[in-house]
mmCIF file of C-alpha atoms and ligand atoms in Angstrom:
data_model
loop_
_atom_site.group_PDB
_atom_site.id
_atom_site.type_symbol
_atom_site.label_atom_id
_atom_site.label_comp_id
_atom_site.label_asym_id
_atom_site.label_seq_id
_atom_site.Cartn_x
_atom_site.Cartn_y
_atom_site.Cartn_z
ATOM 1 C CA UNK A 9 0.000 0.000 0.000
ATOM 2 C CA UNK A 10 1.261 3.170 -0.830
ATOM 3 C CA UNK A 11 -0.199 5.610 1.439
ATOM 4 C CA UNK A 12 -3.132 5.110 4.259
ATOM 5 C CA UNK A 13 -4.718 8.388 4.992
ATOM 6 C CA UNK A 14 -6.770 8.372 8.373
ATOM 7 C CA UNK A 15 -9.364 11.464 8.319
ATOM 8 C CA UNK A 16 -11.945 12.575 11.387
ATOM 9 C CA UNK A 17 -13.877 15.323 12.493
ATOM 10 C CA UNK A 18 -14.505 15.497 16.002
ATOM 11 C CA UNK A 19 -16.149 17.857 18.410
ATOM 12 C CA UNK A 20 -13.721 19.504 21.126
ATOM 13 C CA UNK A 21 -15.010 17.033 23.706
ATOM 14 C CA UNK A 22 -13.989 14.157 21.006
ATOM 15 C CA UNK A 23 -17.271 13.278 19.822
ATOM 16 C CA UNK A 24 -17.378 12.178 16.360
ATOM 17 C CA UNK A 25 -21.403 11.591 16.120
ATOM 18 C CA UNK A 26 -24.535 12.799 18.190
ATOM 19 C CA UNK A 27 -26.071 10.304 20.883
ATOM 20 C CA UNK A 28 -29.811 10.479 20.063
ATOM 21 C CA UNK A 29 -29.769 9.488 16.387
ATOM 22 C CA UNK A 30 -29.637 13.067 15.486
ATOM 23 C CA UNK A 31 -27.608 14.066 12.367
ATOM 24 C CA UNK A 32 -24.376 15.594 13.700
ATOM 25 C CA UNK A 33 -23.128 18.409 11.869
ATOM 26 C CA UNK A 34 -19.186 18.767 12.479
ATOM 27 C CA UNK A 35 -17.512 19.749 9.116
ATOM 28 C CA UNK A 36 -17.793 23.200 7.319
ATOM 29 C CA UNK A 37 -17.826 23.612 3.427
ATOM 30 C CA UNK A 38 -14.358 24.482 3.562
ATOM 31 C CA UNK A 39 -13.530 21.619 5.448
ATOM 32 C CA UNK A 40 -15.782 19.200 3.372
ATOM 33 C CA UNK A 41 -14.009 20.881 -0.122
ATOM 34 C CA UNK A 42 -10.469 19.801 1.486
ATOM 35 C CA UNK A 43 -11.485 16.216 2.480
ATOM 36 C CA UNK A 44 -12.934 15.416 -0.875
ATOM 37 C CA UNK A 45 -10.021 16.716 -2.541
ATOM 38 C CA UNK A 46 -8.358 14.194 -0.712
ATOM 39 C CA UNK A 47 -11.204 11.661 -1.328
ATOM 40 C CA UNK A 48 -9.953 12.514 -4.910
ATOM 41 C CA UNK A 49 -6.612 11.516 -4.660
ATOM 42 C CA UNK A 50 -7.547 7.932 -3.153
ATOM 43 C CA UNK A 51 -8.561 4.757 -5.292
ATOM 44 C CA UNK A 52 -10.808 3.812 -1.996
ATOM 45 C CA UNK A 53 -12.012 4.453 0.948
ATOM 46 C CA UNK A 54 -13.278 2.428 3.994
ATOM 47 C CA UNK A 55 -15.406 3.081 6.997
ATOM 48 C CA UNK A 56 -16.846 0.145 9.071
ATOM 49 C CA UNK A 57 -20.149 -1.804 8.764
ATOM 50 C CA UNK A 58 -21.154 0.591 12.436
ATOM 51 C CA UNK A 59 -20.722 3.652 9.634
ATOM 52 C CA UNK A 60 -22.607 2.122 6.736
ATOM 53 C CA UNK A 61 -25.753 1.617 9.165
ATOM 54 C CA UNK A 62 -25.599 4.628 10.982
ATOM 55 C CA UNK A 63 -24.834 7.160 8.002
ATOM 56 C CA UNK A 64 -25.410 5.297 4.602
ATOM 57 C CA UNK A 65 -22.774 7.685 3.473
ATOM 58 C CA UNK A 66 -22.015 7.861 -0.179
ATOM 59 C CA UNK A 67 -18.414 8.301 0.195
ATOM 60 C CA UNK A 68 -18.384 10.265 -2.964
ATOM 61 C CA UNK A 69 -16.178 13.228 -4.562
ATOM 62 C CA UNK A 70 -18.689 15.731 -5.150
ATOM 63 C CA UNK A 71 -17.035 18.319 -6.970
ATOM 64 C CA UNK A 72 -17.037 18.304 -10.584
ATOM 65 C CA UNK A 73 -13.611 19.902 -10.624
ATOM 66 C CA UNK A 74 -12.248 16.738 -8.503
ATOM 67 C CA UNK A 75 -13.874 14.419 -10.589
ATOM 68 C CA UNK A 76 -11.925 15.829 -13.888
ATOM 69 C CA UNK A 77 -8.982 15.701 -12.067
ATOM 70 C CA UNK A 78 -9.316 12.063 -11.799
ATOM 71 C CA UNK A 79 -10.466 11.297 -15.227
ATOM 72 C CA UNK A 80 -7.480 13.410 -15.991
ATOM 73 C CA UNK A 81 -5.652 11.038 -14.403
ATOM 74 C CA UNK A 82 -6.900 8.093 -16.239
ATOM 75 C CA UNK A 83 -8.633 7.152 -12.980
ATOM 76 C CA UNK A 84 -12.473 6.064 -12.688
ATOM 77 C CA UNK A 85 -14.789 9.308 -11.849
ATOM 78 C CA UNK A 86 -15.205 8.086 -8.192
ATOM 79 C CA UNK A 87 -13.244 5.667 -5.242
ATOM 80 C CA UNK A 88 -13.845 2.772 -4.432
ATOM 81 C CA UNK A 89 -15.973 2.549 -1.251
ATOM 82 C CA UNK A 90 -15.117 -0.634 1.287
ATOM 83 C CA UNK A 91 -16.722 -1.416 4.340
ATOM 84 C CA UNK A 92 -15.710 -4.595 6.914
ATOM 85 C CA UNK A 93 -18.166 -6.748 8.767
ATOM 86 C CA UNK A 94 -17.720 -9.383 11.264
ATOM 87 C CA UNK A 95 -21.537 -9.950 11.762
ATOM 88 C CA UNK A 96 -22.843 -9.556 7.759
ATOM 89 C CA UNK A 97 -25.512 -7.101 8.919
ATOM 90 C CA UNK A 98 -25.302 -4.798 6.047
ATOM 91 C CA UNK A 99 -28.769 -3.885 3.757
ATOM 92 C CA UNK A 100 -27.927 -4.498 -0.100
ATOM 93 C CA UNK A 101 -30.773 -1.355 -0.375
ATOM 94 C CA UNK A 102 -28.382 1.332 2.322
ATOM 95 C CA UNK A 103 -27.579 3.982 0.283
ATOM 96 C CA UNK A 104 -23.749 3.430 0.414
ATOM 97 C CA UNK A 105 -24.083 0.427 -1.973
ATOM 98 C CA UNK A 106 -26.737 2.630 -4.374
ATOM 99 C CA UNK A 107 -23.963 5.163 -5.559
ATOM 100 C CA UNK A 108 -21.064 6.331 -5.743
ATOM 101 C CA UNK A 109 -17.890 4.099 -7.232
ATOM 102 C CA UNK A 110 -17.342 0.522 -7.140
ATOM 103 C CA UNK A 111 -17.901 -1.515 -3.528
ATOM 104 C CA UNK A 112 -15.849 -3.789 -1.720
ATOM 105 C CA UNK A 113 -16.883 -5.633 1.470
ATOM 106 C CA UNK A 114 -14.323 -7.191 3.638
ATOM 107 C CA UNK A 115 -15.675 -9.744 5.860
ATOM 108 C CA UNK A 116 -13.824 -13.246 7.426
ATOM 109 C CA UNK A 117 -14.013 -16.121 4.725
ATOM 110 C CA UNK A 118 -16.367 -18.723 6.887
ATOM 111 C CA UNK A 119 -19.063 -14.995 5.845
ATOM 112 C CA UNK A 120 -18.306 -15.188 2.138
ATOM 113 C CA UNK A 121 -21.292 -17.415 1.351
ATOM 114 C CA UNK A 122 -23.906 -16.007 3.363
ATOM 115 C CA UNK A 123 -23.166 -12.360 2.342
ATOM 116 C CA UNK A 124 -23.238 -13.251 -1.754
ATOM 117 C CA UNK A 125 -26.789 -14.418 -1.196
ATOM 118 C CA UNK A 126 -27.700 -11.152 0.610
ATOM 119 C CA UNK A 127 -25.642 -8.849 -0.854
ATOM 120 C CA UNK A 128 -26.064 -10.384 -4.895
ATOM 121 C CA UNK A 129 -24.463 -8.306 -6.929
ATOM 122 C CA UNK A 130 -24.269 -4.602 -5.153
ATOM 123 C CA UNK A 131 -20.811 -5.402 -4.315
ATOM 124 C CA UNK A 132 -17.369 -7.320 -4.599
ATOM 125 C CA UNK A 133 -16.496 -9.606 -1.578
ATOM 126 C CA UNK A 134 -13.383 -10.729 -0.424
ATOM 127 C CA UNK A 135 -12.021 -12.200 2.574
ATOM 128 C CA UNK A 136 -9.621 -11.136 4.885
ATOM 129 C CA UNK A 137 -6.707 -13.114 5.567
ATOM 130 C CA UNK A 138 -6.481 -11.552 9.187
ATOM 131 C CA UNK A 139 -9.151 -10.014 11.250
ATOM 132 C CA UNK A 140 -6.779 -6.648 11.415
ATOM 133 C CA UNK A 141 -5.535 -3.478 9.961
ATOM 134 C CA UNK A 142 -2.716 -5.710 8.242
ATOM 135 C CA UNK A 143 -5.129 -8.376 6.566
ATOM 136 C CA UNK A 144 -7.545 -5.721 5.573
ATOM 137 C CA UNK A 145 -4.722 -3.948 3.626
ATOM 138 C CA UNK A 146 -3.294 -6.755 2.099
ATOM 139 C CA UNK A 147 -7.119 -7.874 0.936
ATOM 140 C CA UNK A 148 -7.347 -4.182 -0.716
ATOM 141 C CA UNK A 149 -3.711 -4.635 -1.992
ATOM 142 C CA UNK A 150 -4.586 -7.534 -3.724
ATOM 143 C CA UNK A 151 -7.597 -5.868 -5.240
ATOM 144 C CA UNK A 152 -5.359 -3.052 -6.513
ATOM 145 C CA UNK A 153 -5.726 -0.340 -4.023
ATOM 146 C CA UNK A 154 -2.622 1.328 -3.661
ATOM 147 C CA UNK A 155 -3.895 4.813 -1.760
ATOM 148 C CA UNK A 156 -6.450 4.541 1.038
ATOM 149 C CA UNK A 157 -8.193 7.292 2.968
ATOM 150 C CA UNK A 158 -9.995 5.687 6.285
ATOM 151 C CA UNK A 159 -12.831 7.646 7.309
ATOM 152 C CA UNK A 160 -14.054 5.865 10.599
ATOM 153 C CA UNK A 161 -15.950 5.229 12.774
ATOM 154 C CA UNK A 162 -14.559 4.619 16.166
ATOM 155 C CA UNK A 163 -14.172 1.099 15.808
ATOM 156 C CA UNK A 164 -11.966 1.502 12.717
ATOM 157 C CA UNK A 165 -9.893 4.130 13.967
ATOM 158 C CA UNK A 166 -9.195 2.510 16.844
ATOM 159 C CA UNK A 167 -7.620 -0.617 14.971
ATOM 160 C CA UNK A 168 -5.821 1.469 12.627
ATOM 161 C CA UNK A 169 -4.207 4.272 15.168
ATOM 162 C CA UNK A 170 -3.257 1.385 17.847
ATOM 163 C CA UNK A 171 -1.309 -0.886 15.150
ATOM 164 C CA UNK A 172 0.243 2.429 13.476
ATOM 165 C CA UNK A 173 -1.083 1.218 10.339
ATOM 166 C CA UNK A 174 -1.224 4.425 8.222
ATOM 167 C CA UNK A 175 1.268 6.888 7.109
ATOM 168 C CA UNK A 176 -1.289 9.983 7.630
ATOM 169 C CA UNK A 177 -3.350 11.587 10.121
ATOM 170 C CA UNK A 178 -6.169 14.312 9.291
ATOM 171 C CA UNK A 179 -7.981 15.536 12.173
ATOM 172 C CA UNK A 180 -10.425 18.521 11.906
ATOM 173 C CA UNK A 181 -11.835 19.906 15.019
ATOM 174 C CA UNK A 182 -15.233 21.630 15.635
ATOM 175 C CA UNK A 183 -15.223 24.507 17.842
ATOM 176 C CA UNK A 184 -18.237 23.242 20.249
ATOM 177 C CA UNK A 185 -18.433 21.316 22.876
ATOM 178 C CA UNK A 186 -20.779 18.126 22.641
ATOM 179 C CA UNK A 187 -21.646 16.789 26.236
ATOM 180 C CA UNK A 188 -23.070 13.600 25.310
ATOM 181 C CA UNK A 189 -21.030 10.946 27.120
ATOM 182 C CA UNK A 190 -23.048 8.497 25.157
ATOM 183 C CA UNK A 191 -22.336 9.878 21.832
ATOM 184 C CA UNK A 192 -19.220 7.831 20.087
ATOM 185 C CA UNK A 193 -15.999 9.261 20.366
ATOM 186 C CA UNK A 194 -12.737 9.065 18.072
ATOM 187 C CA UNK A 195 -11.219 5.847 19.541
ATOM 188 C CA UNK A 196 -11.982 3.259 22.244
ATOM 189 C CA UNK A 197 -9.543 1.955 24.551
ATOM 190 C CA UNK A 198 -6.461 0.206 23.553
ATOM 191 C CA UNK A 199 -3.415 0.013 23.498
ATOM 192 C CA UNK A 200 -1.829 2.684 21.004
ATOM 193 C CA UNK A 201 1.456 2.969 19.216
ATOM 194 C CA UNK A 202 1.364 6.446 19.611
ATOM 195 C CA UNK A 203 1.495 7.796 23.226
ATOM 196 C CA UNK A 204 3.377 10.462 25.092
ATOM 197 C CA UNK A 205 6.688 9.251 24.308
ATOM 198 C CA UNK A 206 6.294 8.674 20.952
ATOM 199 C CA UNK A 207 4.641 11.444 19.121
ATOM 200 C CA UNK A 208 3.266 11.768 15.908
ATOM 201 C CA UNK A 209 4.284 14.649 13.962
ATOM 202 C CA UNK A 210 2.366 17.690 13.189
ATOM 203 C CA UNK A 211 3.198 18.775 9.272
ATOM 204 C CA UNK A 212 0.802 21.970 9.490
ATOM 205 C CA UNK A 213 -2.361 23.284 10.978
ATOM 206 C CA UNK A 214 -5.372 25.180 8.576
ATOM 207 C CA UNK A 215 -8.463 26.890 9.385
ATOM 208 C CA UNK A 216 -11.253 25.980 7.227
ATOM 209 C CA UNK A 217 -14.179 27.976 7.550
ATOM 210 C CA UNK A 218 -15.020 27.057 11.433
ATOM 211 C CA UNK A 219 -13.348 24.204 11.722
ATOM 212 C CA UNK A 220 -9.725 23.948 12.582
ATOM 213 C CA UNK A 221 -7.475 21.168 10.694
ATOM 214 C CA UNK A 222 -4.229 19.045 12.232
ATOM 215 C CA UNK A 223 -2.067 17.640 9.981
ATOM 216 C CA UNK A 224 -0.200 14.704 10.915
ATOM 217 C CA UNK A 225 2.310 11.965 9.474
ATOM 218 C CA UNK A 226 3.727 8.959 11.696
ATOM 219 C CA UNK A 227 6.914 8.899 11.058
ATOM 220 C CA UNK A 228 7.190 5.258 12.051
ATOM 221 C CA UNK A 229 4.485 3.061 9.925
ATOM 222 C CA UNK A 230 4.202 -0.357 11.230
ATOM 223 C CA UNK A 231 2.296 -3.062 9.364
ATOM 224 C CA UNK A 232 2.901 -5.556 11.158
ATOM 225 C CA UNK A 233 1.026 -9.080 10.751
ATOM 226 C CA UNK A 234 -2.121 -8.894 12.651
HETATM 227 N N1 NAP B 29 -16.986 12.394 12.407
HETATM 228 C C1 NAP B 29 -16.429 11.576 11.560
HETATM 229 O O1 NAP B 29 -15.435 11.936 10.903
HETATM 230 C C2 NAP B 29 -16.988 10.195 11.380
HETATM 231 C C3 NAP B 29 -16.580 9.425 10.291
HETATM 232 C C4 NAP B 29 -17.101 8.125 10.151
HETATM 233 C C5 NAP B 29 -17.996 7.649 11.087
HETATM 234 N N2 NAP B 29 -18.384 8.448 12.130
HETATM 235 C C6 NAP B 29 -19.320 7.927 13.132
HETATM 236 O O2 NAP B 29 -18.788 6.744 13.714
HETATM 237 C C7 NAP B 29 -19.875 6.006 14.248
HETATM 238 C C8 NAP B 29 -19.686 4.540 13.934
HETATM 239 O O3 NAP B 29 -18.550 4.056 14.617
HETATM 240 P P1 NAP B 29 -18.545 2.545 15.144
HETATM 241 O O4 NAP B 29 -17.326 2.368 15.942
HETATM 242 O O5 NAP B 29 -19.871 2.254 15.735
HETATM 243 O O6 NAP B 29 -18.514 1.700 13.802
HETATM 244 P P2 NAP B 29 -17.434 1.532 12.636
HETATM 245 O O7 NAP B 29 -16.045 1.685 13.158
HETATM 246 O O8 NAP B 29 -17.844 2.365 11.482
HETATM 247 O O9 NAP B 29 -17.712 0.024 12.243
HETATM 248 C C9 NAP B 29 -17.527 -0.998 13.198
HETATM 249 C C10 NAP B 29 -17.971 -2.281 12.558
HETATM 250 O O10 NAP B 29 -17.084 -2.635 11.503
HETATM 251 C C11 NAP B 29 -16.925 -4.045 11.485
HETATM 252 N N3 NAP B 29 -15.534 -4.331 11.824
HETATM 253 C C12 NAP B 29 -14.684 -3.589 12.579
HETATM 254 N N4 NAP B 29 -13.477 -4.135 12.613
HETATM 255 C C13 NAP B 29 -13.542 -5.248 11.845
HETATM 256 C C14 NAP B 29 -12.598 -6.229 11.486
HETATM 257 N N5 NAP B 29 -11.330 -6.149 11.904
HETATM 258 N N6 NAP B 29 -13.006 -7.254 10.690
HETATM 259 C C15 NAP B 29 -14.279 -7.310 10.227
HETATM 260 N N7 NAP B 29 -15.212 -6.388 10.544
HETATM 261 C C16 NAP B 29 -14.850 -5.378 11.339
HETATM 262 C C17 NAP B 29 -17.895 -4.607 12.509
HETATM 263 O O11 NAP B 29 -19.100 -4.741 11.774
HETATM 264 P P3 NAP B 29 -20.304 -5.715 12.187
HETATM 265 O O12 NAP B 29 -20.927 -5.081 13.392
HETATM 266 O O13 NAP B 29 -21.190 -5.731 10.987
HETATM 267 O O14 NAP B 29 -19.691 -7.037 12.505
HETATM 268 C C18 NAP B 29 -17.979 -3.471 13.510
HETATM 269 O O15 NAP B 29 -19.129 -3.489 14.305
HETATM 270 C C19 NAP B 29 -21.151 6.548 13.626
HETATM 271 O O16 NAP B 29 -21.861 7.252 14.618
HETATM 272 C C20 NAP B 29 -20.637 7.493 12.557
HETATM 273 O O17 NAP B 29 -21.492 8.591 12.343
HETATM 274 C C21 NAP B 29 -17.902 9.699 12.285
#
């Protein structure tokens, strides 16, 4: 894999999502213009099966200017979109396998037959060779992914930020103040590569519009087997 690109928006108290099943707005259009640009430069992006339920999101590049770029680049309009499931609960009608680019679903191999019957044909499956960040990128290397953006959610994150498995970090904070201790925040426990000893670094900080943006890289990638 050439690059892994982990993006978030969270709230100043962490939250990345409401409690109450409320739509949580986070991102400005400034903010939204930059991640798509980066959407742009990706040939897929993954958020969990947790993200696919709660959002549907299209995981699209919505500017016409991006998509040129891309067909410019002899690439297909849009990403791929990928989701993972241990469980298989994923609705062939949710809007994230109605539009958009090509899909990919991840799941363990024992799944594989189960989830062709309910998924038919609104998306490629393959199995992962390892329930981690290391057999999920070597299932999307195989299927010719060399740049991957991560969007979330928590669970995802998580994974990714404790093994060290990406190269980037882009985390955009909203200026409010949540107060939902339900509501999901950026990660769950465990137990991270990056703590106070070992730092990632910060490459640049950006306002856009209201929201504030921290660039980061890890200078020490591990993708270790899972
Ligand atoms: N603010 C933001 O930038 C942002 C971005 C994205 C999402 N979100 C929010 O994040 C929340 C969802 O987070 P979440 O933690 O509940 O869900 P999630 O991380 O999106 O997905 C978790 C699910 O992914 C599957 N999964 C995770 N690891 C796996 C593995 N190694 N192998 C196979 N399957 C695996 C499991 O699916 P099954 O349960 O099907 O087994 C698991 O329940 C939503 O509220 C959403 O709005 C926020």
């Amino acid at each position: 894999m050439e690059w892994v690109h982990l993006s978030v928006c969270m709230s100043l108290d962490g939250h990345i999502d409401a409690a109450n099943g409320d739509r949580l707005v986070l991102s400005s259009e400034e903010d939204c213009h930059d991640m798509h640009r980066l959407r742009a430069e990706c040939d897929a992006i993954l958020v969990g099966a947790g993200t696919v339920r709660r959002d549907e999101p299209r995981l699209t590049v919505r500017y016409p200017e991006l998509v040129a770029a891309r067909r410019a680049r002899g690439q297909p309009d849009q990403p791929t979109k990928v989701t993972l499931t241990r469980s298989g609960l994923l609705d062939p009608t949710s809007g994230f396998f109605a539009q958009g680019g090509d899909r990919i679903v991840l799941c363990e191999e024992a799944l594989l037959p189960e989830l062709r019957q309910q998924l038919g044909g609104v998306a490629h499956l393959a199995a992962l060779s390892s329930p981690g960040p290391t057999g999920i990128l070597e299932a999307l290397s195989r299927l010719g992914v060399r740049r991957l953006m991560v969007e979330g959610g928590c669970q995802i994150l998580t994974q990714f930020l404790a093994a060290g498995a990406f190269h980037r970090l882009r985390l955009a904070v909203a200026p409010f103040l949540l107060g939902q201790p339900q509501a999901p925040r950026i990660t769950g426990p465990a137990d991270f590569l990056h703590g106070p000893d070992r730092r990632l670094r910060i490459l640049g900080t950006r306002t856009l519009g209201n929201v504030a943006v921290i660039d980061m890289e890890n200078e020490t990638p591990r993708f270790a087997p899972d």
